[in-house]
Amino acid sequence: NRGPLLIERSLQSCLAQTYKNIEVVIVGDHCTDDTAALVTAVKDPRVRFVNREERGQYPEDKMLRWMVAGSIPMNDALRLARGSFVTHLDDDDEHAPDRIERLVAFAKNTRADFIWHPFDVEHADGSWTRNEAASFGYGRVTTSSVFYHRVWKEIEWDPQCFLLKEPGDWNRFRKIRWLGARVARYPVSMLKHYRERSQFGR
């Protein structure tokens, strides 16, 4: 239910990619605002929008909810994605325009099938810092900072991972690494991770 932000920031940064051979799959978690109309108005054949008939069931506790909110539509999007590689972008975040072009070339050169990179983080006071993502670990690899081969689509988000006190993205990426993904770090920040305002009322 953040249609204008989705269109103006996240989707715009996807469609501005210098690498043009992409599809953008947007799954609404039972959006009840004008998101569907706004996406439909974007006349780009690369964009597909699906709105779930009912909202995913998540914990009431705010922190536990933060860990898994969106995991159900994320899994829907994985099933719909048809590309050779997959990446993600939250509706309030932004990718650099040459990100996919750079990462496709990096995947070809390194033969890595799972790539992550640094990202810039906005704080409550409006300041920004860079998470250098120096190693493959919790707090260093996040949903919108990864790029991976379609084979890893089979590992879905676990809506119950809050029982392990793990955020859904790290729970999933940890499993992918354990299963033997050829991981590689791209050294350049290509994500602006804006302060999350929806989960904690900030």
PDB file of C-alpha atoms in Angstrom:
ATOM      1  CA  ASN A   1       0.000   0.000   0.000  1.00  0.00           C
ATOM      2  CA  ARG A   2       2.743   2.441  -0.987  1.00  0.00           C
ATOM      3  CA  GLY A   3       1.938   2.816  -4.664  1.00  0.00           C
ATOM      4  CA  PRO A   4       3.393   6.286  -5.279  1.00  0.00           C
ATOM      5  CA  LEU A   5       6.680   5.397  -3.543  1.00  0.00           C
ATOM      6  CA  LEU A   6       6.903   2.132  -5.482  1.00  0.00           C
ATOM      7  CA  ILE A   7       6.417   3.921  -8.800  1.00  0.00           C
ATOM      8  CA  GLU A   8       8.587   6.957  -8.131  1.00  0.00           C
ATOM      9  CA  ARG A   9      11.575   5.261  -6.526  1.00  0.00           C
ATOM     10  CA  SER A  10      11.830   1.487  -6.748  1.00  0.00           C
ATOM     11  CA  LEU A  11      10.200   0.822 -10.111  1.00  0.00           C
ATOM     12  CA  GLN A  12      11.814   3.879 -11.660  1.00  0.00           C
ATOM     13  CA  SER A  13      15.262   2.610 -10.689  1.00  0.00           C
ATOM     14  CA  CYS A  14      14.463  -0.774 -12.256  1.00  0.00           C
ATOM     15  CA  LEU A  15      13.274   0.657 -15.548  1.00  0.00           C
ATOM     16  CA  ALA A  16      16.258   3.026 -15.692  1.00  0.00           C
ATOM     17  CA  GLN A  17      18.723   0.114 -15.777  1.00  0.00           C
ATOM     18  CA  THR A  18      21.292   0.334 -18.560  1.00  0.00           C
ATOM     19  CA  TYR A  19      20.859  -3.426 -19.037  1.00  0.00           C
ATOM     20  CA  LYS A  20      17.507  -3.536 -20.820  1.00  0.00           C
ATOM     21  CA  ASN A  21      16.785  -7.275 -21.116  1.00  0.00           C
ATOM     22  CA  ILE A  22      14.912  -7.573 -17.826  1.00  0.00           C
ATOM     23  CA  GLU A  23      11.469  -8.349 -16.488  1.00  0.00           C
ATOM     24  CA  VAL A  24      10.052  -6.665 -13.403  1.00  0.00           C
ATOM     25  CA  VAL A  25       7.655  -8.786 -11.350  1.00  0.00           C
ATOM     26  CA  ILE A  26       5.676  -6.856  -8.741  1.00  0.00           C
ATOM     27  CA  VAL A  27       3.533  -8.796  -6.282  1.00  0.00           C
ATOM     28  CA  GLY A  28       1.164  -6.885  -4.031  1.00  0.00           C
ATOM     29  CA  ASP A  29       0.491  -8.334  -0.608  1.00  0.00           C
ATOM     30  CA  HIS A  30      -3.265  -7.722  -1.104  1.00  0.00           C
ATOM     31  CA  CYS A  31      -2.848  -4.016  -1.857  1.00  0.00           C
ATOM     32  CA  THR A  32      -5.992  -2.011  -1.182  1.00  0.00           C
ATOM     33  CA  ASP A  33      -4.730   1.395  -2.347  1.00  0.00           C
ATOM     34  CA  ASP A  34      -4.130   2.644  -5.890  1.00  0.00           C
ATOM     35  CA  THR A  35      -1.015   0.517  -6.481  1.00  0.00           C
ATOM     36  CA  ALA A  36      -2.634  -1.601  -9.212  1.00  0.00           C
ATOM     37  CA  ALA A  37      -3.830   1.450 -11.136  1.00  0.00           C
ATOM     38  CA  LEU A  38      -0.470   3.181 -10.829  1.00  0.00           C
ATOM     39  CA  VAL A  39       1.453   0.133 -12.070  1.00  0.00           C
ATOM     40  CA  THR A  40      -0.994  -0.418 -14.932  1.00  0.00           C
ATOM     41  CA  ALA A  41      -0.404   3.169 -16.024  1.00  0.00           C
ATOM     42  CA  VAL A  42       3.291   2.378 -16.532  1.00  0.00           C
ATOM     43  CA  LYS A  43       3.314   1.425 -20.191  1.00  0.00           C
ATOM     44  CA  ASP A  44       6.314  -0.874 -20.218  1.00  0.00           C
ATOM     45  CA  PRO A  45       5.876  -4.492 -21.416  1.00  0.00           C
ATOM     46  CA  ARG A  46       8.650  -5.639 -19.074  1.00  0.00           C
ATOM     47  CA  VAL A  47       6.493  -4.940 -16.005  1.00  0.00           C
ATOM     48  CA  ARG A  48       4.033  -7.475 -14.567  1.00  0.00           C
ATOM     49  CA  PHE A  49       1.838  -6.867 -11.534  1.00  0.00           C
ATOM     50  CA  VAL A  50      -0.008  -9.490  -9.507  1.00  0.00           C
ATOM     51  CA  ASN A  51      -2.020  -8.660  -6.401  1.00  0.00           C
ATOM     52  CA  ARG A  52      -2.617 -11.416  -3.864  1.00  0.00           C
ATOM     53  CA  GLU A  53      -6.275 -12.098  -3.061  1.00  0.00           C
ATOM     54  CA  GLU A  54      -5.522 -12.079   0.646  1.00  0.00           C
ATOM     55  CA  ARG A  55      -2.722 -10.659   2.756  1.00  0.00           C
ATOM     56  CA  GLY A  56      -0.066 -12.970   4.120  1.00  0.00           C
ATOM     57  CA  GLN A  57      -0.384 -14.006   7.754  1.00  0.00           C
ATOM     58  CA  TYR A  58       2.449 -12.583   9.872  1.00  0.00           C
ATOM     59  CA  PRO A  59       3.149 -12.361  13.633  1.00  0.00           C
ATOM     60  CA  GLU A  60       1.560  -9.543  15.624  1.00  0.00           C
ATOM     61  CA  ASP A  61       4.787  -8.676  17.425  1.00  0.00           C
ATOM     62  CA  LYS A  62       6.394  -5.827  15.463  1.00  0.00           C
ATOM     63  CA  MET A  63       9.937  -7.177  15.516  1.00  0.00           C
ATOM     64  CA  LEU A  64       8.901 -10.702  14.563  1.00  0.00           C
ATOM     65  CA  ARG A  65       6.653  -9.268  11.867  1.00  0.00           C
ATOM     66  CA  TRP A  66       9.566  -7.257  10.464  1.00  0.00           C
ATOM     67  CA  MET A  67      11.551 -10.470  10.131  1.00  0.00           C
ATOM     68  CA  VAL A  68       9.059 -12.146   7.779  1.00  0.00           C
ATOM     69  CA  ALA A  69       6.640  -9.522   6.405  1.00  0.00           C
ATOM     70  CA  GLY A  70       6.530  -9.789   2.628  1.00  0.00           C
ATOM     71  CA  SER A  71       7.940 -13.312   2.514  1.00  0.00           C
ATOM     72  CA  ILE A  72       4.756 -14.773   1.017  1.00  0.00           C
ATOM     73  CA  PRO A  73       4.523 -12.384  -1.981  1.00  0.00           C
ATOM     74  CA  MET A  74       8.305 -12.752  -2.373  1.00  0.00           C
ATOM     75  CA  ASN A  75       7.778 -16.475  -2.925  1.00  0.00           C
ATOM     76  CA  ASP A  76       5.026 -15.729  -5.444  1.00  0.00           C
ATOM     77  CA  ALA A  77       7.431 -13.457  -7.326  1.00  0.00           C
ATOM     78  CA  LEU A  78      10.120 -16.169  -7.355  1.00  0.00           C
ATOM     79  CA  ARG A  79       7.717 -18.597  -8.997  1.00  0.00           C
ATOM     80  CA  LEU A  80       6.765 -16.031 -11.636  1.00  0.00           C
ATOM     81  CA  ALA A  81      10.304 -14.872 -12.478  1.00  0.00           C
ATOM     82  CA  ARG A  82      11.565 -16.226 -15.806  1.00  0.00           C
ATOM     83  CA  GLY A  83      15.040 -14.726 -16.106  1.00  0.00           C
ATOM     84  CA  SER A  84      18.372 -16.536 -15.943  1.00  0.00           C
ATOM     85  CA  PHE A  85      19.289 -14.386 -12.935  1.00  0.00           C
ATOM     86  CA  VAL A  86      17.178 -12.995 -10.113  1.00  0.00           C
ATOM     87  CA  THR A  87      17.511  -9.893  -7.997  1.00  0.00           C
ATOM     88  CA  HIS A  88      15.202  -8.088  -5.581  1.00  0.00           C
ATOM     89  CA  LEU A  89      14.253  -4.548  -4.690  1.00  0.00           C
ATOM     90  CA  ASP A  90      12.020  -3.479  -1.815  1.00  0.00           C
ATOM     91  CA  ASP A  91       9.342  -0.958  -2.727  1.00  0.00           C
ATOM     92  CA  ASP A  92      11.099   1.873  -0.853  1.00  0.00           C
ATOM     93  CA  ASP A  93      14.697   1.243  -1.997  1.00  0.00           C
ATOM     94  CA  GLU A  94      16.716   2.168  -5.066  1.00  0.00           C
ATOM     95  CA  HIS A  95      19.320   0.503  -7.298  1.00  0.00           C
ATOM     96  CA  ALA A  96      22.086   2.265  -9.226  1.00  0.00           C
ATOM     97  CA  PRO A  97      21.221   2.484 -12.951  1.00  0.00           C
ATOM     98  CA  ASP A  98      24.162   0.350 -14.105  1.00  0.00           C
ATOM     99  CA  ARG A  99      23.781  -2.295 -11.393  1.00  0.00           C
ATOM    100  CA  ILE A 100      22.453  -5.188 -13.464  1.00  0.00           C
ATOM    101  CA  GLU A 101      24.869  -4.500 -16.313  1.00  0.00           C
ATOM    102  CA  ARG A 102      27.805  -4.616 -13.893  1.00  0.00           C
ATOM    103  CA  LEU A 103      26.609  -7.747 -12.103  1.00  0.00           C
ATOM    104  CA  VAL A 104      25.880  -9.696 -15.284  1.00  0.00           C
ATOM    105  CA  ALA A 105      29.460  -9.011 -16.433  1.00  0.00           C
ATOM    106  CA  PHE A 106      30.820  -9.900 -12.982  1.00  0.00           C
ATOM    107  CA  ALA A 107      28.903 -13.196 -12.949  1.00  0.00           C
ATOM    108  CA  LYS A 108      30.312 -14.075 -16.367  1.00  0.00           C
ATOM    109  CA  ASN A 109      33.863 -13.231 -15.329  1.00  0.00           C
ATOM    110  CA  THR A 110      33.831 -14.973 -11.948  1.00  0.00           C
ATOM    111  CA  ARG A 111      31.365 -17.807 -12.687  1.00  0.00           C
ATOM    112  CA  ALA A 112      29.778 -16.959  -9.332  1.00  0.00           C
ATOM    113  CA  ASP A 113      26.140 -17.973  -8.993  1.00  0.00           C
ATOM    114  CA  PHE A 114      25.410 -15.783  -5.951  1.00  0.00           C
ATOM    115  CA  ILE A 115      26.742 -12.228  -5.684  1.00  0.00           C
ATOM    116  CA  TRP A 116      26.352  -9.597  -2.964  1.00  0.00           C
ATOM    117  CA  HIS A 117      27.679  -6.060  -2.643  1.00  0.00           C
ATOM    118  CA  PRO A 118      27.957  -3.090  -0.233  1.00  0.00           C
ATOM    119  CA  PHE A 119      24.998  -0.781   0.268  1.00  0.00           C
ATOM    120  CA  ASP A 120      24.215   2.666   1.646  1.00  0.00           C
ATOM    121  CA  VAL A 121      21.902   2.901   4.664  1.00  0.00           C
ATOM    122  CA  GLU A 122      19.733   5.854   5.686  1.00  0.00           C
ATOM    123  CA  HIS A 123      19.384   6.591   9.426  1.00  0.00           C
ATOM    124  CA  ALA A 124      16.627   8.215  11.460  1.00  0.00           C
ATOM    125  CA  ASP A 125      18.397  11.594  11.470  1.00  0.00           C
ATOM    126  CA  GLY A 126      18.628  11.587   7.665  1.00  0.00           C
ATOM    127  CA  SER A 127      22.319  10.740   7.554  1.00  0.00           C
ATOM    128  CA  TRP A 128      23.770   7.930   5.459  1.00  0.00           C
ATOM    129  CA  THR A 129      26.481   5.370   6.114  1.00  0.00           C
ATOM    130  CA  ARG A 130      27.887   2.586   3.987  1.00  0.00           C
ATOM    131  CA  ASN A 131      27.662  -1.063   4.940  1.00  0.00           C
ATOM    132  CA  GLU A 132      30.755  -2.443   3.245  1.00  0.00           C
ATOM    133  CA  ALA A 133      29.354  -5.987   3.413  1.00  0.00           C
ATOM    134  CA  ALA A 134      32.921  -7.169   3.868  1.00  0.00           C
ATOM    135  CA  SER A 135      31.941 -10.785   4.446  1.00  0.00           C
ATOM    136  CA  PHE A 136      29.001 -13.072   3.748  1.00  0.00           C
ATOM    137  CA  GLY A 137      27.196 -12.743   7.059  1.00  0.00           C
ATOM    138  CA  TYR A 138      24.157 -11.582   9.003  1.00  0.00           C
ATOM    139  CA  GLY A 139      23.723  -7.822   8.706  1.00  0.00           C
ATOM    140  CA  ARG A 140      26.015  -7.669   5.677  1.00  0.00           C
ATOM    141  CA  VAL A 141      23.844  -9.367   3.041  1.00  0.00           C
ATOM    142  CA  THR A 142      20.350  -7.970   2.569  1.00  0.00           C
ATOM    143  CA  THR A 143      17.370  -8.578   0.288  1.00  0.00           C
ATOM    144  CA  SER A 144      18.133  -5.904  -2.297  1.00  0.00           C
ATOM    145  CA  SER A 145      21.924  -6.332  -2.357  1.00  0.00           C
ATOM    146  CA  VAL A 146      22.020  -9.781  -3.976  1.00  0.00           C
ATOM    147  CA  PHE A 147      22.043 -11.138  -7.532  1.00  0.00           C
ATOM    148  CA  TYR A 148      21.941 -14.863  -8.203  1.00  0.00           C
ATOM    149  CA  HIS A 149      21.361 -17.648 -10.708  1.00  0.00           C
ATOM    150  CA  ARG A 150      17.807 -18.887 -11.137  1.00  0.00           C
ATOM    151  CA  VAL A 151      18.717 -22.309  -9.703  1.00  0.00           C
ATOM    152  CA  TRP A 152      18.460 -20.748  -6.218  1.00  0.00           C
ATOM    153  CA  LYS A 153      14.817 -19.825  -6.790  1.00  0.00           C
ATOM    154  CA  GLU A 154      14.042 -23.268  -5.389  1.00  0.00           C
ATOM    155  CA  ILE A 155      15.052 -22.053  -1.924  1.00  0.00           C
ATOM    156  CA  GLU A 156      12.075 -19.960  -0.844  1.00  0.00           C
ATOM    157  CA  TRP A 157      11.522 -17.496   1.975  1.00  0.00           C
ATOM    158  CA  ASP A 158      10.375 -19.263   5.152  1.00  0.00           C
ATOM    159  CA  PRO A 159       7.457 -17.359   6.762  1.00  0.00           C
ATOM    160  CA  GLN A 160       8.160 -19.236  10.004  1.00  0.00           C
ATOM    161  CA  CYS A 161      11.837 -18.298  10.331  1.00  0.00           C
ATOM    162  CA  PHE A 162      10.945 -15.739  13.002  1.00  0.00           C
ATOM    163  CA  LEU A 163      10.807 -18.773  15.324  1.00  0.00           C
ATOM    164  CA  LEU A 164      14.592 -18.911  14.902  1.00  0.00           C
ATOM    165  CA  LYS A 165      14.801 -15.136  15.482  1.00  0.00           C
ATOM    166  CA  GLU A 166      16.207 -14.779  11.958  1.00  0.00           C
ATOM    167  CA  PRO A 167      15.110 -12.268   9.309  1.00  0.00           C
ATOM    168  CA  GLY A 168      13.735 -13.992   6.235  1.00  0.00           C
ATOM    169  CA  ASP A 169      16.421 -12.771   3.837  1.00  0.00           C
ATOM    170  CA  TRP A 170      19.347 -13.917   5.971  1.00  0.00           C
ATOM    171  CA  ASN A 171      17.622 -17.225   6.798  1.00  0.00           C
ATOM    172  CA  ARG A 172      17.282 -17.903   3.070  1.00  0.00           C
ATOM    173  CA  PHE A 173      20.741 -16.719   2.009  1.00  0.00           C
ATOM    174  CA  ARG A 174      22.386 -18.737   4.797  1.00  0.00           C
ATOM    175  CA  LYS A 175      20.735 -21.885   3.437  1.00  0.00           C
ATOM    176  CA  ILE A 176      21.834 -21.093  -0.115  1.00  0.00           C
ATOM    177  CA  ARG A 177      25.443 -20.697   1.034  1.00  0.00           C
ATOM    178  CA  TRP A 178      25.257 -23.934   3.026  1.00  0.00           C
ATOM    179  CA  LEU A 179      23.989 -25.759  -0.085  1.00  0.00           C
ATOM    180  CA  GLY A 180      27.157 -24.843  -1.956  1.00  0.00           C
ATOM    181  CA  ALA A 181      26.506 -21.636  -3.872  1.00  0.00           C
ATOM    182  CA  ARG A 182      29.599 -20.129  -5.506  1.00  0.00           C
ATOM    183  CA  VAL A 183      29.463 -16.762  -3.767  1.00  0.00           C
ATOM    184  CA  ALA A 184      31.386 -13.611  -4.656  1.00  0.00           C
ATOM    185  CA  ARG A 185      31.422 -10.053  -3.348  1.00  0.00           C
ATOM    186  CA  TYR A 186      31.196  -7.182  -5.811  1.00  0.00           C
ATOM    187  CA  PRO A 187      33.088  -4.294  -4.164  1.00  0.00           C
ATOM    188  CA  VAL A 188      30.895  -1.331  -5.210  1.00  0.00           C
ATOM    189  CA  SER A 189      27.779  -0.048  -3.414  1.00  0.00           C
ATOM    190  CA  MET A 190      24.826  -0.069  -5.818  1.00  0.00           C
ATOM    191  CA  LEU A 191      21.872   0.067  -3.417  1.00  0.00           C
ATOM    192  CA  LYS A 192      20.310   2.871  -1.397  1.00  0.00           C
ATOM    193  CA  HIS A 193      18.560   1.193   1.535  1.00  0.00           C
ATOM    194  CA  TYR A 194      16.163   3.819   2.883  1.00  0.00           C
ATOM    195  CA  ARG A 195      15.081   3.950   6.520  1.00  0.00           C
ATOM    196  CA  GLU A 196      12.163   1.586   7.017  1.00  0.00           C
ATOM    197  CA  ARG A 197       9.114   3.542   8.087  1.00  0.00           C
ATOM    198  CA  SER A 198       6.322   1.003   7.809  1.00  0.00           C
ATOM    199  CA  GLN A 199       7.216  -1.676  10.331  1.00  0.00           C
ATOM    200  CA  PHE A 200       7.824   0.326  13.478  1.00  0.00           C
ATOM    201  CA  GLY A 201       5.771   3.455  12.890  1.00  0.00           C
ATOM    202  CA  ARG A 202       8.858   5.611  12.292  1.00  0.00           C
TER     203      ARG A 202
END
